[in-house]
Amino acid sequence: MPHFNSTQIQLASRPEGWPTHENFQTVQATHGDLLEGQVRVRNEFISVDPYMRGRMDDVRSYVAPYALGETITGGAIGRVIESAAHDVPVGAVVLHQHGWADAVQADAGTFTVVPEVPGLPLSLRLHILGMTGLTAYVGLTTIAGLREGDTVFVSGAAGAVGTAVGQIAKLLGAKRVIGSAGSDEKVALLTQKYGYDAAFNYKDGDIRGQLAQAAPDGIDVYFDNVGGDHLEAALAVFNDGGRAALCGAISSYNATEPSPGPDNMANIITRALTLQGFTLASYLHLAPEFSEKMTAWFAAGRIAYDETIVDGFENTVDAFLDMMRGANTGKMLVRV
Amino acid sequence: MPHFNSTQIQLASRPEGWPTHENFQTVQATHGDLLEGQVRVRNEFISVDPYMRGRMDDVRSYVAPYALGETITGGAIGRVIESAAHDVPVGAVVLHQHGWADAVQADAGTFTVVPEVPGLPLSLRLHILGMTGLTAYVGLTTIAGLREGDTVFVSGAAGAVGTAVGQIAKLLGAKRVIGSAGSDEKVALLTQKYGYDAAFNYKDGDIRGQLAQAAPDGIDVYFDNVGGDHLEAALAVFNDGGRAALCGAISSYNATEPSPGPDNMANIITRALTLQGFTLASYLHLAPEFSEKMTAWFAAGRIAYDETIVDGFENTVDAFLDMMRGANTGKMLVRV
């Protein structure tokens, strides 16, 4: 078989503070002959996610930092165009973690074949039906121990994870779900489309006051995508025995100085709170359980979603930067 | 039966910052006839504890604030001097929560009769064999999920709870136990008497650096009695999956301004940490399990303890204030 070319985006230098285009480089790769067991995949959608910012720093974390001069890895979905693996035929749709590339050549074992369902956009496998949805589900259930009748607060609620959290919380019996978002349009979407009972714009300031007003009876569960002031506000209104699933801290990802933590940490003791950070890698065994529930909810028309799709692989870095600035509603994706 | 007098110490006003003698008042109470089911108890030892400072503020907490003009309640142990309750005879030793008084008259049901064991000082029922020991045990086991081979860090390790935590951790299989204390004498005691593998004086500063040096392989469990800088230092050296039992935050109890939290809260996510605050009231059902283990350890000579005993009921407020300043090693008690 002939050689095969792909275009990839690599980390060229580590960002200090907000990343810029200079931190990335686009390279052409020529792949060798297709070996036994390998496939070639043309990507259709590429995921850009907040956690990727963390991997651009050379700090200890649950996932290793991106190496300089290597392709940015992450979720993507594509279609097999050549195959030397008998169980992954040409035309199959595959999910994978090879990341920011227009095409990939690799062992078939690094791809997961997913069924094509009529009327179901492939892109959903990268969010509400995929890792994003699973993140929301695991955080609410295994980490925060959501119970029927709980009041739930979600920060960054109009993002990919946040829109899933609110809906799943309601479907699992939450009494009241409150969300924060960074624009009035997003706030409106939360209550009109995503079933949030109350929502506020954190850019209006006084997060603590706005949350207290939205949660007159306190909160039992906090799903944190933001950190910083949002966590402090949550600690201020937690009911006794409250539980926080700490999933992300986008407010600090681009900070160049450490920022002080909540000034009311003592509430963790006096209200017997639990704060638990989590990373999806430890909970992938819950994917089948999640998939069964989410597929049923989805089929029943009980799940809404948004995608902010950027066209063109060459716009991947812009898509990532815009997502970090909150330009997306729901999931930010690149259509290759 | 004749009337009966007692002397009690009450909260006269709410402290702002460090309490002073002006915040307390000593009153004489005259009790009425001894009614059926009541006993009169002369206290032998009274407990002064850090958590009491929290109760002097009028803020929401797991225990209600002390009311102004009411006796400060808390642990005490005494002997029955008159009884109108058939199951609590004169001479019985009783534990109770009636607090800062030289004597008490109340329903027998508010007292717990404890056996007198030759060679076992009564005062131990107020600490290593009582609530203090149970606090250490619950925090390590149920809250922090201590596992064999864990490295454990304990802040305020020379206090009543801390001296118990280090020993219990070792007895339950911890590989390495590290403690902080506020004087070189206490630091020496931790390693020489209490089985700590390493200890440092937090008043020397650079808590984060000192802890990192004492824990070259990181920590798995943190038992927090102090909060503030200590929690920040723990977050910096936690291994993945680490667990913190937040028991006290004595560093902030007398603060008049909220103090900023740790500047490395993001580690909770990237290392999948769990921080859990707890209050003993929810775990009293573990007292029999604890008591069985501690009694056996104690009988086997495997438990050391210290008491800092202040003589004279009239010195109770001083004992409390000195304890808040760290003047005690081990348990601070008042001998009535």
Coordinates of C-alpha atoms in Angstrom, one line a residue, chain B residues 1-332:
Chain B
M1 CA -32.7 16.2 101.0
P2 CA -31.1 19.6 101.5
H3 CA -30.5 22.1 98.7
F4 CA -27.3 21.9 96.9
N5 CA -24.9 24.5 95.5
S6 CA -22.6 24.4 92.6
T7 CA -20.2 26.9 90.9
Q8 CA -20.5 27.2 87.1
I9 CA -18.7 29.1 84.4
Q10 CA -20.9 30.7 81.7
L11 CA -20.3 32.5 78.5
A12 CA -20.9 36.2 79.3
S13 CA -20.2 37.7 75.9
R14 CA -19.0 36.4 72.5
P15 CA -15.3 36.7 72.0
E16 CA -14.0 38.7 69.0
G17 CA -10.7 37.1 68.1
W18 CA -8.9 35.7 71.2
P19 CA -11.2 35.1 74.2
T20 CA -10.4 36.9 77.4
H21 CA -11.6 36.5 81.0
E22 CA -14.2 39.2 80.3
N23 CA -16.0 36.8 78.0
F24 CA -16.8 34.5 81.0
Q25 CA -18.6 34.8 84.2
T26 CA -18.6 32.5 87.3
V27 CA -21.9 32.0 89.0
Q28 CA -23.2 30.2 92.0
A29 CA -26.3 28.0 91.4
T30 CA -28.6 26.6 94.0
H31 CA -30.3 23.4 93.0
G32 CA -33.7 22.3 94.3
D33 CA -34.6 19.1 96.0
L34 CA -33.2 16.0 94.4
L35 CA -36.1 14.6 92.4
E36 CA -36.7 11.0 91.7
G37 CA -34.3 9.8 88.9
Q38 CA -31.8 12.6 89.6
V39 CA -28.2 12.4 90.9
R40 CA -25.8 14.9 92.3
V41 CA -22.2 14.6 91.0
R42 CA -19.0 16.2 92.2
N43 CA -16.7 16.7 89.2
E44 CA -13.2 15.4 89.3
F45 CA -11.9 16.4 85.9
I46 CA -13.2 18.9 83.3
S47 CA -12.2 18.8 79.7
V48 CA -11.2 22.0 77.8
D49 CA -11.2 21.4 74.0
P50 CA -10.4 23.4 70.8
Y51 CA -13.9 22.9 69.4
M52 CA -15.4 24.9 72.3
R53 CA -13.9 28.1 70.8
G54 CA -16.2 27.5 67.7
R55 CA -19.2 27.2 69.9
M56 CA -18.5 30.6 71.4
D57 CA -19.3 32.2 68.1
D58 CA -22.8 32.7 67.0
V59 CA -22.4 30.9 63.7
R60 CA -24.0 28.0 62.1
S61 CA -22.2 24.8 62.9
Y62 CA -22.8 21.1 63.7
V63 CA -23.2 22.0 67.3
A64 CA -25.3 24.9 68.4
P65 CA -23.5 28.0 69.7
Y66 CA -23.2 28.3 73.5
A67 CA -26.0 30.6 74.7
L68 CA -25.0 33.7 76.6
G69 CA -25.6 33.2 80.3
E70 CA -25.6 29.5 80.2
T71 CA -23.0 27.1 81.5
I72 CA -20.3 26.0 79.0
T73 CA -21.1 22.4 78.3
G74 CA -18.5 19.8 77.5
G75 CA -16.9 16.6 78.7
A76 CA -16.4 16.0 82.4
I77 CA -16.0 13.1 84.8
G78 CA -17.1 12.9 88.4
R79 CA -18.4 10.9 91.2
V80 CA -22.0 10.5 92.4
I81 CA -22.4 12.0 95.9
E82 CA -26.2 11.7 96.2
S83 CA -28.6 9.6 94.2
A84 CA -32.3 9.3 93.7
A85 CA -31.8 6.9 90.8
H86 CA -31.6 3.2 91.6
D87 CA -29.2 2.4 88.7
V88 CA -26.6 5.1 89.5
P89 CA -25.5 4.6 93.1
V90 CA -23.5 6.9 95.3
G91 CA -19.8 6.5 94.6
A92 CA -20.3 5.6 90.9
V93 CA -17.9 7.3 88.5
V94 CA -19.8 9.0 85.7
L95 CA -18.9 10.7 82.4
H96 CA -21.1 13.5 81.2
Q97 CA -21.4 16.6 79.1
H98 CA -22.6 19.1 81.7
G99 CA -19.3 20.9 81.4
W100 CA -17.7 23.7 83.3
A101 CA -19.1 23.2 86.8
D102 CA -17.6 21.9 90.1
A103 CA -20.8 19.9 90.7
V104 CA -23.9 19.0 88.8
Q105 CA -27.5 17.9 89.6
A106 CA -29.4 16.4 86.8
D107 CA -31.3 13.4 85.5
A108 CA -29.3 10.1 85.9
G109 CA -29.9 9.5 82.2
T110 CA -27.5 12.3 81.3
F111 CA -24.6 10.5 82.9
T112 CA -22.8 7.4 81.8
V113 CA -21.4 5.1 84.5
V114 CA -17.9 3.9 83.8
P115 CA -16.0 1.1 85.6
E116 CA -13.2 2.1 87.9
V117 CA -10.2 0.0 86.9
P118 CA -7.3 -0.1 89.4
G119 CA -4.3 1.7 88.0
L120 CA -6.3 3.4 85.3
P121 CA -6.6 7.2 86.0
L122 CA -10.2 8.5 85.7
S123 CA -8.9 11.3 83.5
L124 CA -8.1 9.0 80.6
R125 CA -11.9 8.6 80.1
L126 CA -11.8 12.2 78.9
H127 CA -9.1 11.6 76.3
I128 CA -7.2 8.6 75.1
L129 CA -9.9 6.2 76.3
G130 CA -12.7 8.6 75.5
M131 CA -13.9 11.1 72.9
T132 CA -10.4 12.2 72.0
G133 CA -9.3 8.7 71.2
L134 CA -12.5 8.0 69.3
T135 CA -12.0 11.1 67.2
A136 CA -8.5 9.9 66.2
Y137 CA -9.8 6.5 65.4
V138 CA -12.8 7.6 63.4
G139 CA -10.8 10.2 61.5
L140 CA -8.2 7.6 60.5
T141 CA -10.5 4.7 59.7
T142 CA -13.9 5.8 58.6
I143 CA -13.0 9.2 57.2
A144 CA -9.5 8.9 55.8
G145 CA -9.8 5.1 55.0
L146 CA -6.3 4.4 56.4
R147 CA -4.6 1.4 54.6
E148 CA -1.6 -0.6 55.6
G149 CA 1.5 1.0 54.2
D150 CA 0.1 4.5 54.1
T151 CA 2.2 7.5 55.0
V152 CA 0.2 9.7 57.4
F153 CA 0.7 13.4 58.3
V154 CA -0.8 14.8 61.4
S155 CA -0.9 18.5 62.2
G156 CA -1.0 19.7 65.8
A157 CA 0.4 16.3 66.5
A158 CA 1.3 16.9 70.2
G159 CA -2.2 17.8 71.2
A160 CA -4.7 15.4 72.7
V161 CA -6.0 14.2 69.4
G162 CA -2.7 14.3 67.6
T163 CA -0.8 12.1 70.1
A164 CA -3.6 9.5 69.7
V165 CA -3.7 9.7 65.9
G166 CA 0.0 8.9 65.5
Q167 CA -0.1 5.9 67.7
I168 CA -3.4 4.5 66.3
A169 CA -2.1 5.0 62.7
K170 CA 1.0 2.9 63.5
L171 CA -1.0 0.2 65.3
L172 CA -3.3 0.0 62.2
G173 CA -0.4 -0.5 59.8
A174 CA 0.8 2.9 58.7
K175 CA 4.3 2.8 57.2
R176 CA 5.4 6.2 58.2
V177 CA 3.8 8.9 60.4
I178 CA 4.8 12.5 60.3
G179 CA 3.8 15.2 62.8
S180 CA 4.0 18.9 63.3
A181 CA 4.0 20.7 66.6
G182 CA 4.6 24.2 68.0
S183 CA 7.8 23.7 70.0
D184 CA 11.0 21.8 69.8
E185 CA 10.1 20.0 73.1
K186 CA 6.9 18.7 71.5
V187 CA 8.7 17.7 68.3
A188 CA 11.1 15.6 70.4
L189 CA 8.2 14.0 72.3
L190 CA 6.5 13.0 69.0
T191 CA 9.4 10.9 67.8
Q192 CA 10.7 9.7 71.2
K193 CA 7.4 8.9 72.9
Y194 CA 4.6 8.7 70.4
G195 CA 6.2 6.7 67.6
Y196 CA 6.2 9.4 65.0
D197 CA 8.9 8.7 62.3
A198 CA 9.5 12.3 61.7
A199 CA 8.3 15.6 63.2
F200 CA 8.9 19.3 62.7
N201 CA 8.3 22.6 64.5
Y202 CA 5.8 24.6 62.4
K203 CA 6.9 27.8 64.2
D204 CA 10.2 27.5 62.3
G205 CA 8.2 28.5 59.2
D206 CA 8.2 27.0 55.7
I207 CA 5.7 24.3 56.6
R208 CA 5.5 23.2 53.0
G209 CA 9.3 22.7 52.8
Q210 CA 9.6 21.0 56.1
L211 CA 6.8 18.6 55.3
A212 CA 8.2 17.8 51.8
Q213 CA 11.5 17.0 53.5
A214 CA 9.9 14.7 56.0
A215 CA 7.7 13.0 53.4
P216 CA 10.1 12.3 50.4
D217 CA 7.6 9.7 49.1
G218 CA 4.6 11.9 49.6
I219 CA 1.7 11.3 52.0
D220 CA -1.5 9.2 51.6
V221 CA -3.5 10.4 54.6
Y222 CA -3.6 13.8 56.3
F223 CA -5.3 14.2 59.7
D224 CA -5.8 18.0 60.1
N225 CA -6.2 19.7 63.4
V226 CA -4.8 23.0 62.3
G227 CA -6.0 24.1 58.8
G228 CA -4.5 27.1 57.0
D229 CA -0.8 26.7 55.9
H230 CA -0.8 23.1 57.1
L231 CA -3.6 22.0 54.7
E232 CA -1.8 23.8 51.9
A233 CA 1.4 22.0 52.7
A234 CA -0.4 18.6 52.8
L235 CA -2.1 19.3 49.4
A236 CA 1.4 20.0 48.0
V237 CA 2.7 16.5 48.9
F238 CA -0.3 14.3 48.6
N239 CA 0.1 11.2 46.5
D240 CA -2.7 10.4 44.0
G241 CA -5.8 9.2 45.7
G242 CA -4.8 10.8 49.0
R243 CA -7.4 11.4 51.7
A244 CA -7.7 14.1 54.3
A245 CA -9.7 13.9 57.5
L246 CA -10.4 17.5 58.5
C247 CA -11.0 17.5 62.2
G248 CA -10.0 20.9 63.4
A249 CA -8.7 24.3 62.2
I250 CA -7.3 25.8 65.4
S251 CA -5.2 28.2 63.3
S252 CA -8.3 30.1 62.3
Y253 CA -10.5 29.8 65.4
N254 CA -9.5 33.1 66.8
A255 CA -9.2 34.9 63.5
T256 CA -11.3 38.0 63.1
E257 CA -11.0 38.1 59.3
P258 CA -11.6 35.2 57.0
S259 CA -8.2 33.9 55.9
P260 CA -7.6 32.7 52.4
G261 CA -7.6 29.0 51.7
P262 CA -4.8 26.9 50.2
D263 CA -3.4 28.2 46.9
N264 CA -3.1 24.7 45.5
M265 CA -6.7 23.5 45.6
A266 CA -6.4 22.3 42.0
N267 CA -4.3 19.4 43.3
I268 CA -7.5 18.0 44.7
I269 CA -8.5 17.4 41.1
T270 CA -5.2 16.5 39.5
R271 CA -4.4 14.0 42.2
A272 CA -7.9 12.8 42.8
L273 CA -7.9 13.7 46.5
T274 CA -10.7 13.6 49.0
L275 CA -11.1 16.1 51.8
Q276 CA -13.7 15.2 54.3
G277 CA -14.7 17.2 57.3
F278 CA -16.2 15.3 60.2
T279 CA -17.7 15.8 63.6
L280 CA -17.7 13.0 66.1
A281 CA -21.4 13.3 66.9
S282 CA -22.2 11.3 63.7
Y283 CA -19.9 8.5 64.6
L284 CA -20.7 7.7 68.2
H285 CA -21.9 4.2 67.0
L286 CA -18.2 3.4 66.5
A287 CA -17.5 3.8 70.2
P288 CA -17.8 0.1 71.2
E289 CA -15.5 -1.0 68.3
F290 CA -13.0 1.7 69.3
S291 CA -13.2 0.9 73.0
E292 CA -12.5 -2.8 72.4
K293 CA -9.4 -2.0 70.3
M294 CA -8.1 0.8 72.5
T295 CA -8.6 -1.2 75.7
A296 CA -6.6 -4.1 74.3
W297 CA -3.8 -1.8 73.0
F298 CA -3.7 0.0 76.3
A299 CA -3.6 -3.2 78.4
A300 CA -0.7 -4.3 76.2
G301 CA 1.2 -1.2 77.1
R302 CA 1.2 0.1 73.5
I303 CA -0.4 3.4 74.2
A304 CA 1.4 6.5 75.6
Y305 CA -0.3 9.6 76.6
D306 CA 0.3 13.0 78.2
E307 CA -1.9 15.1 80.3
T308 CA -1.5 18.8 81.1
I309 CA -3.5 19.1 84.3
V310 CA -4.4 22.5 85.8
D311 CA -5.5 22.3 89.4
G312 CA -8.5 24.2 90.7
F313 CA -11.9 24.8 89.1
E314 CA -11.3 28.5 89.3
N315 CA -8.5 28.1 86.7
T316 CA -10.7 26.6 84.1
V317 CA -10.8 29.6 81.8
D318 CA -7.0 29.9 82.0
A319 CA -6.7 26.3 81.1
F320 CA -8.9 26.8 78.1
L321 CA -6.9 29.9 77.0
D322 CA -3.6 28.2 77.5
M323 CA -4.7 25.2 75.5
M324 CA -5.8 27.5 72.6
R325 CA -2.2 28.9 72.7
G326 CA -0.7 25.4 72.6
A327 CA 0.6 25.4 76.2
N328 CA -0.5 21.8 76.6
T329 CA 1.2 18.5 75.6
G330 CA -1.4 15.8 75.2
K331 CA -4.7 16.5 76.8
M332 CA -5.5 19.7 78.7

